[in-house]
Short mmCIF file of C-alpha atoms in Angstrom, two decimals:
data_model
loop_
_atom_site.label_atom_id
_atom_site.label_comp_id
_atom_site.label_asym_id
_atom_site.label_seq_id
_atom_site.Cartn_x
_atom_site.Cartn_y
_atom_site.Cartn_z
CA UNK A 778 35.35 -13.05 -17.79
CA UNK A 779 33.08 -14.50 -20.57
CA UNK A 780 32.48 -12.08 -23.58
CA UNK A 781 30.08 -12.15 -26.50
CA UNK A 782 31.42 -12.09 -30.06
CA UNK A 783 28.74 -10.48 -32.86
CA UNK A 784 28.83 -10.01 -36.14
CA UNK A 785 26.10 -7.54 -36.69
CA UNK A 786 24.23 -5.86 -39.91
CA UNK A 787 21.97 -8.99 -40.30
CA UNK A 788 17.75 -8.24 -39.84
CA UNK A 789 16.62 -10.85 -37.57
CA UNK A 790 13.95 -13.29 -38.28
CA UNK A 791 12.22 -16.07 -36.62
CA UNK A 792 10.08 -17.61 -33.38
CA UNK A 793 11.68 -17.70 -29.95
CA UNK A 794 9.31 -18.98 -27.02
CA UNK A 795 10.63 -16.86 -23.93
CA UNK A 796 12.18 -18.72 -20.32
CA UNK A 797 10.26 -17.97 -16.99
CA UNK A 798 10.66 -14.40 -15.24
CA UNK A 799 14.22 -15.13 -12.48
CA UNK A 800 12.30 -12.17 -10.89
CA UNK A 801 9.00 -14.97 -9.78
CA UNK A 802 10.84 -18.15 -10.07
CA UNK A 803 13.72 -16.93 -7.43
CA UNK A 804 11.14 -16.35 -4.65
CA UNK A 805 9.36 -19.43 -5.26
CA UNK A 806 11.95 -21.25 -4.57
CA UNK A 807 12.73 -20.06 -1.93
CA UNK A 808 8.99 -20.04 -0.70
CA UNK A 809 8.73 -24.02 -1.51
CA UNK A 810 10.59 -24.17 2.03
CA UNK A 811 7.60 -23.13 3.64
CA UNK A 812 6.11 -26.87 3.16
CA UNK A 813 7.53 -30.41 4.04
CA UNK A 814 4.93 -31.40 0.75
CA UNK A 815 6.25 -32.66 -2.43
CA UNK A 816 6.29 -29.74 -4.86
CA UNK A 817 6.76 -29.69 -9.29
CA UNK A 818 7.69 -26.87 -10.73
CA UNK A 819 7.33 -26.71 -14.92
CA UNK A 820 9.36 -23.73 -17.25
CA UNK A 821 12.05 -23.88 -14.21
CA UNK A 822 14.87 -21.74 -16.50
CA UNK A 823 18.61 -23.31 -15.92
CA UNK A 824 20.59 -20.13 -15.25
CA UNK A 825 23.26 -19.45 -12.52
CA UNK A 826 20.69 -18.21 -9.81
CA UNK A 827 18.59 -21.17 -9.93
CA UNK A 828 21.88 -23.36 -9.67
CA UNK A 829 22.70 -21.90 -6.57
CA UNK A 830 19.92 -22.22 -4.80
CA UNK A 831 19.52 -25.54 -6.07
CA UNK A 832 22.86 -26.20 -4.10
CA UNK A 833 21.91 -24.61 -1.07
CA UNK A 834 18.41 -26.53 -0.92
CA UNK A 835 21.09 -29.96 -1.43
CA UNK A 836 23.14 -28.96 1.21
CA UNK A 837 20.20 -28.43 3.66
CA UNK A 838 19.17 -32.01 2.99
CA UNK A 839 16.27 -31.13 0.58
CA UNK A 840 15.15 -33.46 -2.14
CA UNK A 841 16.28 -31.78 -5.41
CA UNK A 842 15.14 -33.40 -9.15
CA UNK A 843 16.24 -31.05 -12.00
CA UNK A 844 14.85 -32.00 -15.79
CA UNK A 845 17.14 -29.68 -17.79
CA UNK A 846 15.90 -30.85 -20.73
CA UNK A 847 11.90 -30.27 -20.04
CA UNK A 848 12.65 -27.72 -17.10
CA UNK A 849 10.75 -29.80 -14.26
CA UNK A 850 11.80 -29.35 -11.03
CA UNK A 851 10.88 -31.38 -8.09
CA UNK A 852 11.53 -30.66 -4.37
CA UNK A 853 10.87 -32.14 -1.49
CA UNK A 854 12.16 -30.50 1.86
CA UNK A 855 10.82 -32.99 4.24
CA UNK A 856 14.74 -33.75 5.43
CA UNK A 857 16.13 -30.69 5.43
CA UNK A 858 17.86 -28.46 8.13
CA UNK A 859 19.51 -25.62 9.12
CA UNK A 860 22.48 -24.94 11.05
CA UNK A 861 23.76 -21.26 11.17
CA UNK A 862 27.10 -22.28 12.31
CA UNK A 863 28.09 -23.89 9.34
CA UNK A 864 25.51 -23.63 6.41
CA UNK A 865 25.96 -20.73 4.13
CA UNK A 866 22.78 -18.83 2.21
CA UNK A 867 24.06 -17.87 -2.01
CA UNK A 868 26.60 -14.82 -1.80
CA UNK A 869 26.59 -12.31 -4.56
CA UNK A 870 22.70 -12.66 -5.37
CA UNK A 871 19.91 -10.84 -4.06
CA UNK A 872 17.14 -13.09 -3.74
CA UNK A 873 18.82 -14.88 -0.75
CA UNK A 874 17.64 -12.54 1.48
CA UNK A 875 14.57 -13.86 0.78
CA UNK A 876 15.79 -17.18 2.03
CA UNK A 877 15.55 -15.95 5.56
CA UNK A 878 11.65 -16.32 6.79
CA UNK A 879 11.01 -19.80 5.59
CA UNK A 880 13.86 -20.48 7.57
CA UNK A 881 12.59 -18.59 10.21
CA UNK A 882 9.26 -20.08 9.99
CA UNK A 883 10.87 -23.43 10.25
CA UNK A 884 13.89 -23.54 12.07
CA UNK A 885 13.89 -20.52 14.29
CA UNK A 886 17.25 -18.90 12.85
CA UNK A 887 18.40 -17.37 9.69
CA UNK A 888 22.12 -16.08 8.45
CA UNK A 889 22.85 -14.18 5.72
CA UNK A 890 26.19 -12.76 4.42
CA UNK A 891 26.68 -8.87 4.16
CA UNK A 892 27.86 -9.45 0.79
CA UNK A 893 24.29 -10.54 -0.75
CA UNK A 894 23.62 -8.33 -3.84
CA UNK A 895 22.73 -8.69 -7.17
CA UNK A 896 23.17 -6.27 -10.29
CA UNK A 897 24.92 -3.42 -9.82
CA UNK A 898 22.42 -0.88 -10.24
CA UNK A 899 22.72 1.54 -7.47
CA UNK A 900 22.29 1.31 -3.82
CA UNK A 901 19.82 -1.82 -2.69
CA UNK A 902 18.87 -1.34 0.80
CA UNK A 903 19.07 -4.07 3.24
CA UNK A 904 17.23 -2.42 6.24
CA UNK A 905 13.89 -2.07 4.70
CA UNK A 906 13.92 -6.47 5.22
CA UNK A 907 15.42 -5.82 8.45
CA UNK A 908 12.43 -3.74 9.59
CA UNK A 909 10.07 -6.23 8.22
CA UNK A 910 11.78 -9.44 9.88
CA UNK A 911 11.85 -7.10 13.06
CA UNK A 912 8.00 -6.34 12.62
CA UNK A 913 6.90 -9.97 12.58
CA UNK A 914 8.78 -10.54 15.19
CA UNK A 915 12.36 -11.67 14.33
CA UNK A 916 16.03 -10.55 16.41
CA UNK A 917 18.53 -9.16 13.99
CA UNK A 918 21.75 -8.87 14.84
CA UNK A 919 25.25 -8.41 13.34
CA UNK A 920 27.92 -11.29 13.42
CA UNK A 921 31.30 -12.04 12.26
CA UNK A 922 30.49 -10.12 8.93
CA UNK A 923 26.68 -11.58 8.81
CA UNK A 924 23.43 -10.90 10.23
CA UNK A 925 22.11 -13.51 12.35
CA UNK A 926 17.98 -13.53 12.64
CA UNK A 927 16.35 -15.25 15.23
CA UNK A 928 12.63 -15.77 15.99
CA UNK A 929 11.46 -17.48 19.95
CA UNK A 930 8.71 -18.81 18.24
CA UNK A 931 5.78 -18.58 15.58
CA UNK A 932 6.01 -15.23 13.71
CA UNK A 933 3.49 -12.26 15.17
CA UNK A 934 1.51 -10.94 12.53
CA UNK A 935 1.70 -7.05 11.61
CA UNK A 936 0.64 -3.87 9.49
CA UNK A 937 3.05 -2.27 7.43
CA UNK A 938 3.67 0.09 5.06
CA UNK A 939 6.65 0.32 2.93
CA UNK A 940 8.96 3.43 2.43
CA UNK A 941 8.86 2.64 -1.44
CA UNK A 942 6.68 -0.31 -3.44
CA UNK A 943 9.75 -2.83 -3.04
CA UNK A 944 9.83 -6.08 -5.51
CA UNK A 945 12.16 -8.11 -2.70
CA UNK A 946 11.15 -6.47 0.60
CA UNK A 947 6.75 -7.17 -0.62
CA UNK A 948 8.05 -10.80 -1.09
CA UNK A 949 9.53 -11.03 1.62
CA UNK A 950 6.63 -9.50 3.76
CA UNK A 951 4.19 -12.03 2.53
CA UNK A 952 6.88 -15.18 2.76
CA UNK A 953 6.85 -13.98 6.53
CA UNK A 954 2.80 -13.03 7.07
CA UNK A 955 2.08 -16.61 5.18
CA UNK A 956 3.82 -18.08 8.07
CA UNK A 957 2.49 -16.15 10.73
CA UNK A 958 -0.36 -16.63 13.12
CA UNK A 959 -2.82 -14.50 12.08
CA UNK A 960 -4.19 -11.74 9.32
CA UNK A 961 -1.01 -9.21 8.11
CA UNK A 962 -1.51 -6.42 5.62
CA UNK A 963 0.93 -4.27 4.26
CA UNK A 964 0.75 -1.01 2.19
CA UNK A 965 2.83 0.90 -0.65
CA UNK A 966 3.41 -3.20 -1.82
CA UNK A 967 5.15 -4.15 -5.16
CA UNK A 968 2.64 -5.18 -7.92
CA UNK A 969 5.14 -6.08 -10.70
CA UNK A 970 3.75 -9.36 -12.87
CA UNK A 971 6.62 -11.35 -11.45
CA UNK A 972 5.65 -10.03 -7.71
CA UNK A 973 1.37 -11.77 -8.92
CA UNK A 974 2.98 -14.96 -9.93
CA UNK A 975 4.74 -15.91 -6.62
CA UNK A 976 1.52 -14.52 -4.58
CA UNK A 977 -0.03 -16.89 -7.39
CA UNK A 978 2.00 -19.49 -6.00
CA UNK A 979 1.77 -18.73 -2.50
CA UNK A 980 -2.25 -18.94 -3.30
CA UNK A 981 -1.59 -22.42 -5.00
CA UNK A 982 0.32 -24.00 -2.04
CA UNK A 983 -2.48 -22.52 0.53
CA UNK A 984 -1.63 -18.86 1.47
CA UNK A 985 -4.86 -16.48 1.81
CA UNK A 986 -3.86 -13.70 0.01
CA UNK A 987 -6.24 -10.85 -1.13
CA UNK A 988 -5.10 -7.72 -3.18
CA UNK A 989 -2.68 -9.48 -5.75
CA UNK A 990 -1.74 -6.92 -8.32
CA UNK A 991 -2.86 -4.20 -5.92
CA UNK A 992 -0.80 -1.72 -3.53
CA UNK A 993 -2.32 -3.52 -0.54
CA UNK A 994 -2.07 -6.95 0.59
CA UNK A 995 -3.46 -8.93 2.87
CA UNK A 996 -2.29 -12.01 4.13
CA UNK A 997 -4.10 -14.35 6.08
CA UNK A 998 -1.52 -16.55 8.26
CA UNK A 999 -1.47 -19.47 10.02
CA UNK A 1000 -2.77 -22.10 7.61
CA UNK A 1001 -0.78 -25.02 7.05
CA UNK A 1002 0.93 -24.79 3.54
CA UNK A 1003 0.85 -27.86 1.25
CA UNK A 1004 2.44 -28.87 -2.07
CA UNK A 1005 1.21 -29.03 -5.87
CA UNK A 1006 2.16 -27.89 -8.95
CA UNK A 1007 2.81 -24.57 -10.93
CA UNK A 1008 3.85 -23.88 -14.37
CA UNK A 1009 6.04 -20.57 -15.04
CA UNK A 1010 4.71 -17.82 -17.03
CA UNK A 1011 7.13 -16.01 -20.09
CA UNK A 1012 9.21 -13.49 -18.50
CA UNK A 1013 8.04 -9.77 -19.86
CA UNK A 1014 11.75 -8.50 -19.98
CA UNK A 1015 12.44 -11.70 -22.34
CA UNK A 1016 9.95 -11.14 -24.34
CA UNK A 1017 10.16 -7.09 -24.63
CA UNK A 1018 14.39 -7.76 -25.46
CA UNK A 1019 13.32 -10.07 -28.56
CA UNK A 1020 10.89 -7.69 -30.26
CA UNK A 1021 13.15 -4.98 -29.50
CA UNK A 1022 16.00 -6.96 -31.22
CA UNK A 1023 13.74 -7.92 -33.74
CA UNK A 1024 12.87 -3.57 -34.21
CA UNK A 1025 16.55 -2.64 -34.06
CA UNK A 1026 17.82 -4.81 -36.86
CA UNK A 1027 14.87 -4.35 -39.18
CA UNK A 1028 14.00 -8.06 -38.85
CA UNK A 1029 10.74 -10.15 -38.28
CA UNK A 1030 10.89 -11.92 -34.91
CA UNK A 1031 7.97 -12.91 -33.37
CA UNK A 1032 7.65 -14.11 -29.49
CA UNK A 1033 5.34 -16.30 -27.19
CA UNK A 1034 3.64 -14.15 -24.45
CA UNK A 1035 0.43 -15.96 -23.13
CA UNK A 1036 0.11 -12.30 -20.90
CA UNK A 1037 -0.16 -9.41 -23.50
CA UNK A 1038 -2.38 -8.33 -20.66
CA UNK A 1039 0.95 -6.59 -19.26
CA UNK A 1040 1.90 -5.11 -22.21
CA UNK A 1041 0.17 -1.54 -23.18
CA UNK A 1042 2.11 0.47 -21.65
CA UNK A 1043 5.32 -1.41 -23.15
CA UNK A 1044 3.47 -1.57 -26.42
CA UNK A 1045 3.19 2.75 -26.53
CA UNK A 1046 6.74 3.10 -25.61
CA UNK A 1047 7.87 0.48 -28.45
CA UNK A 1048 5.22 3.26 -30.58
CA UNK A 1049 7.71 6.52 -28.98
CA UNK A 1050 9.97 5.23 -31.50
CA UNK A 1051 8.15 4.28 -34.18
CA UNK A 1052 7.63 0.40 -33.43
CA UNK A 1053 4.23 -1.23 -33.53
CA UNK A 1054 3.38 -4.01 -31.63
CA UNK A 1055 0.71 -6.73 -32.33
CA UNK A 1056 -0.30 -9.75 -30.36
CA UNK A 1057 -2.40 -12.44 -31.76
CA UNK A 1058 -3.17 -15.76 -30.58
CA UNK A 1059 -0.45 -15.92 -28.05
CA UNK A 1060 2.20 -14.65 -29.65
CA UNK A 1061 3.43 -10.88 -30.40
CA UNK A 1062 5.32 -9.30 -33.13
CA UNK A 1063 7.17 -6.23 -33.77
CA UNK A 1064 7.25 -3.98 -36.96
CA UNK A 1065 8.25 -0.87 -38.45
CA UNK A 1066 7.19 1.64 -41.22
CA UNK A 1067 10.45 2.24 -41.75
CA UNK A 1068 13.75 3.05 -40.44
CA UNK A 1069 13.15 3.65 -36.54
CA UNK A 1070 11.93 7.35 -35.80
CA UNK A 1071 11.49 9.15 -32.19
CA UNK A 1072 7.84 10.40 -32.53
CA UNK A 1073 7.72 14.28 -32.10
CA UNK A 1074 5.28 15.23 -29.09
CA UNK A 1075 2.39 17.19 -29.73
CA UNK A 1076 3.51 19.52 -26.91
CA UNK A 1077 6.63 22.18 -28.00
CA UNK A 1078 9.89 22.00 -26.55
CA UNK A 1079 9.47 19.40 -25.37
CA UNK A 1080 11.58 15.95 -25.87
CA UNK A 1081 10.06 12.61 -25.96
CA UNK A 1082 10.43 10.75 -22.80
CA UNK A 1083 10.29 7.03 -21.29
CA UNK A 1084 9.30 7.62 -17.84
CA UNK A 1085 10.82 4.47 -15.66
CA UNK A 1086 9.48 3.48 -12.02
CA UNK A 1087 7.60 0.98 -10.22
CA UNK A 1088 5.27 -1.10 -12.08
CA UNK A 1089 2.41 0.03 -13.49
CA UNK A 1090 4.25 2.77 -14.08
CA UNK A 1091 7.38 1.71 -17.69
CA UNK A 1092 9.61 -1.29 -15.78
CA UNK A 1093 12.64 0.37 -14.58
CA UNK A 1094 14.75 -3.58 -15.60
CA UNK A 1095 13.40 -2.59 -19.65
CA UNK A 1096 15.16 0.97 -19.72
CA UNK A 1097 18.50 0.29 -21.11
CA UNK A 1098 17.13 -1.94 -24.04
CA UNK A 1099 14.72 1.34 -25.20
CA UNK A 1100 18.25 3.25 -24.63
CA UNK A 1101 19.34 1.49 -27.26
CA UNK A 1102 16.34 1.90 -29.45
CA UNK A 1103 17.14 6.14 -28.78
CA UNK A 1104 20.39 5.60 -30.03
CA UNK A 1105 19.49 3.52 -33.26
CA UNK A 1106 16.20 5.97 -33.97
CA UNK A 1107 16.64 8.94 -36.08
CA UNK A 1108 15.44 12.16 -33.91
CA UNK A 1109 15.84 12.57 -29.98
CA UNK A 1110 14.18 11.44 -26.70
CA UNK A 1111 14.58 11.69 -23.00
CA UNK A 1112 15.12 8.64 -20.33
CA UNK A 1113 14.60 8.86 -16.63
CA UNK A 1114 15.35 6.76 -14.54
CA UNK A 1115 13.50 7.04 -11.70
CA UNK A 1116 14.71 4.52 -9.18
CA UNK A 1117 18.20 4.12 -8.97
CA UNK A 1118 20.96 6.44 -8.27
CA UNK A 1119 23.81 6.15 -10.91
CA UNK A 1120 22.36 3.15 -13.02
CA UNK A 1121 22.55 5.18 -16.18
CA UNK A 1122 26.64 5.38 -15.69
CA UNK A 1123 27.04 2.48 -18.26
CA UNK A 1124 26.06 4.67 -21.09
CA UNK A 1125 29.90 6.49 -21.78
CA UNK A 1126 30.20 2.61 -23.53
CA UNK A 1127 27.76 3.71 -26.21
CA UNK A 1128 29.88 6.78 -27.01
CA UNK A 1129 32.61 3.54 -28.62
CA UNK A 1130 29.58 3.18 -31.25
CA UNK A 1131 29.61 6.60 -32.34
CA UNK A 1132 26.44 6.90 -30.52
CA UNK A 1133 25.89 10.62 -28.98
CA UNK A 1134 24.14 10.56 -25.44
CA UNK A 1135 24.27 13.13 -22.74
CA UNK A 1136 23.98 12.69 -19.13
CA UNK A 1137 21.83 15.08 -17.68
CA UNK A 1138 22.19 14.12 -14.08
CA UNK A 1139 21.94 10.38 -12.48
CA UNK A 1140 18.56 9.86 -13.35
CA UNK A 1141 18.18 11.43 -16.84
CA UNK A 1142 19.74 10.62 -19.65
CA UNK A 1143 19.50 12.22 -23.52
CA UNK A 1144 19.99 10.08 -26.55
CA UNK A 1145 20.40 12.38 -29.84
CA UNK A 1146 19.88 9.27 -32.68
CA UNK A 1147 19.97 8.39 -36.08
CA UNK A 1148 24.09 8.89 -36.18
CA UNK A 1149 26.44 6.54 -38.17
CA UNK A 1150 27.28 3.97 -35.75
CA UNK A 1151 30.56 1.57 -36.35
CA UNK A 1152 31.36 -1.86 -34.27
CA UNK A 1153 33.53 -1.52 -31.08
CA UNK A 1154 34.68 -3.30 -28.37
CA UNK A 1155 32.67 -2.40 -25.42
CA UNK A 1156 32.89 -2.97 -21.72
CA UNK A 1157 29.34 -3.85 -18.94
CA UNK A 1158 28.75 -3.47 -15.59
CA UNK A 1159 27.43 -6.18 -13.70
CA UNK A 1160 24.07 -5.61 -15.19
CA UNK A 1161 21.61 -8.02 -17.22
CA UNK A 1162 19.60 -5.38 -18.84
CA UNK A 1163 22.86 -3.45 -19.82
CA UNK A 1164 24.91 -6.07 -21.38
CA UNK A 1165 21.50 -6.78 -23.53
CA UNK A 1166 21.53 -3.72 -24.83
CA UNK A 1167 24.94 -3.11 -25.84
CA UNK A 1168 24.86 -5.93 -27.81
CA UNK A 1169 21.39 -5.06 -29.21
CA UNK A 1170 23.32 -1.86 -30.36
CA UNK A 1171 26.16 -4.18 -31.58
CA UNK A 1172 24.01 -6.53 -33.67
CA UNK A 1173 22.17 -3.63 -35.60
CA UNK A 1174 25.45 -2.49 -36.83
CA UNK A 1175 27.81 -4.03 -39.80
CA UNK A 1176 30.66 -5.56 -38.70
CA UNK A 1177 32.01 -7.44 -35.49
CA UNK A 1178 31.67 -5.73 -32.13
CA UNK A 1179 32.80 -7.56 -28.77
CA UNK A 1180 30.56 -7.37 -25.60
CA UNK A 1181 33.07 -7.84 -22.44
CA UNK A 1182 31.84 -8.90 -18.93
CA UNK A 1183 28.40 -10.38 -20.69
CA UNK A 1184 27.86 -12.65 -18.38
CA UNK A 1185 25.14 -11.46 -16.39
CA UNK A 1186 22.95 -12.20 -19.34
CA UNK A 1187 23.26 -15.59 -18.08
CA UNK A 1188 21.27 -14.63 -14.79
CA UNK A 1189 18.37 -14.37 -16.60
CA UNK A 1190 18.66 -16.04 -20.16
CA UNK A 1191 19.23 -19.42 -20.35
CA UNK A 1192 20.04 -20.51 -24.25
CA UNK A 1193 20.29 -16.64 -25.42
CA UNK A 1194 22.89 -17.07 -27.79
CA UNK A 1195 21.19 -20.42 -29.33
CA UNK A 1196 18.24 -18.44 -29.09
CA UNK A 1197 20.08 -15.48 -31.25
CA UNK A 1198 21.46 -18.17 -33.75
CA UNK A 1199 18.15 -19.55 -34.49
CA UNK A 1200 17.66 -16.14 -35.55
CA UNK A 1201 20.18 -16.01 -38.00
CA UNK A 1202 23.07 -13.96 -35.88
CA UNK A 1203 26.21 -15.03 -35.62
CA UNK A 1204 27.51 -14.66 -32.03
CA UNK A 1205 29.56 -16.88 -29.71
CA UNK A 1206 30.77 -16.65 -25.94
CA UNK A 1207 34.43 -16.47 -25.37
CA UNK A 1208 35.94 -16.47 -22.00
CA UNK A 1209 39.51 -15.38 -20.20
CA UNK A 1210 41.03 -15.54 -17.07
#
């Protein structure tokens, strides 16, 4: 179990230049299987998810050059293969189900292990992928505790429309229509800004796509995908989680983001509680007037809320951090999440603070802020977002607090705690068996 130590009370202050989005460069890498051409990838962030399907793509035979030091990647899969008797797909992370149809596309067969997840947010369906796999044309079946998917030949294009606007299963629908023979289009699709990028990529190595950043896209298969090179964007959660830590201490920090584009709505719910948000010349900043307030809504009786869903609508991943804004912020607001069931169970830990939240139901939760708050020890669930925002909570208060179970922050951050340092808190991993 690895832990983070802080010693909190300190405002912080400084310039932090944000990793690439896990959420974009996940299924690019595993869409980089869909050519034999060499491939370089720039901002490539060195965090456990990228390491293991670094290992997988070595395994397979694939020509793997990592530059930790410049994050450069270069691939090569013009060796590789796939046996399903014996080769193994990453276990405990959820982007290897997107693994499966460049596999498909090239090697006929696919396996994944039941036990593929990733945070534990609530219940992540599997069958929605089945259906689409199943829709272009794939076999699914159930063996020895995996699924086996097979294909007899080139995948058959399709319509589709999704239950509910899916991050993974829209990937994973494109990944499969890119390698099909002929025009897909699919309906109720993700549009996140990690969800562009890859289609951004999928664009740059030759897939037709039209629709990117819409509900509906349409894919035109068949083409023969090539290599080339893509640079990374900054990853909105990053750069949201540094102003915010910048807001909750009273600090100064100000953050690279070359897309403020993606950012009003974020930028009005940072207002909610009294936060302004400016972005000049490629780089945004957070202030305050002040101690941080919950604004009162023109509307009576009624609480302030942050709405959560599928993008454009607030980002469900960004939720817990602007929980911990509530708590920190004098006056009270409302949070709904809107997506998962149960992802809001994490919040008793803020109770150790002194904080004073009520659960309404699974979705809705009630901060009541502005309450002394004193350091704890504190406990999170296997989620990135969550462990965040404890210790955002823990670094705005005097005193040392300890963060247990923080390592999914390393999922997603690479460097967070020398990124922290540089901005003057002191914090340290510790680990034990």
């Amino acid at each position: 179990m690895s832990n983070l130590i802080v010693h909190g009370g300190k405002p912080l202050r400084g310039r932090i230049t944000p990793s690439a989005n896990k959420n974009a460069v996940l299924p690019v890498l595993c869409a980089t299987l869909l050519t034999d051409e060499p491939l370089r990838l720039h901002g490539v962030p060195d965090i456990t998810d990228v390491r293991k399907i670094l290992e997988i793509f070595r395994a397979l035979g694939s020509k793997v050059h990592m530059d930790q030091a410049t994050g450069t990647l270069e691939l090569h899969h013009c060796e590789t293969v796939f046996d399903a008797a014996r080769h193994r797909l990453p276990e405990e992370m959820r982007s290897s189900i997107m693994l499966v149809p460049p596999l498909l596309a090239r090697f006929g067969v696919a396996r994944l292990e039941d036990n593929v997840k990733g945070c534990t947010l609530g219940v992540r369906e599997i069958d929605p992928h089945v259906e689409v796999f199943r829709r272009f044309g794939g076999e699914v079946e159930r063996v020895d505790g995996s699924l086996l998917v097979r294909s007899a030949g080139l995948l058959t294009p399709t319509d589709h429309w999704l239950d509910y606007a899916s991050v993974t299963t829209t990937e994973n629908f494109v990944l499969c229509a890119a390698a099909a023979g002929g025009t897909s289009t699919l309906t109720n699709a993700a549009s996140e800004p990690h969800v562009q990028e890859f289609c951004r990529f999928m664009a740059m190595i030759g897939a037709r796509i039209e629709g990117i950043g819409t509900s509906r896209l349409t894919v035109h298969g068949g083409n023969t995908l090539h290599g080339g090179e893509f640079t990374f964007d900054e990853d909105f959660h990053e750069i949201t989680t540094f102003l915010a830590l910048g807001a909750i201490t009273g600090g100064d920090v100000v953050v690279r983001n070359s897309a403020p584009g993606n950012f009003p709505l974020i930028d009005r719910t940072f207002a909610k509680f009294g936060v302004q948000i400016t972005h000049e010349d490629g780089w945004s900043r957070a202030t305050c007037a002040g101690p941080l307030k919950v604004q009162t809504p023109f509307t009576s009786n009624v609480l302030t809320k942050v709405e959560a869903a599928p993008w454009p609508y607030f980002p469900v991943d960004l939720l817990p951090i602007f929980i911990a804004l509530g708590v920190r912020a004098q006056g009270n607001a409302m949070f709904w999440n809107k997506v998962y069931d149960g992802a809001l169970g994490w919040t008793g830990e803020l109770s150790k603070f002194g904080a004073h939240v009520f659960s309404s139901d699974p979705h809705r939760l009630i901060t009541f802020g502005g309450n002394p708050l004193t350091p704890a020890v504190v406990e999170s669930p296997y989620i990135i977002r969550v462990a965040i925002a404890l210790f955002m909570v823990a670094a705005s208060i005097d005193g040392r607090s300890e963060i247990r179970n923080a390592a999914p922050i390393r999922r997603a951050h690479p460097r967070f705690v020398e990124n922290l340092r540089s901005l003057g808190v002191q914090v340290e991993w510790t680990s034990e068996d």
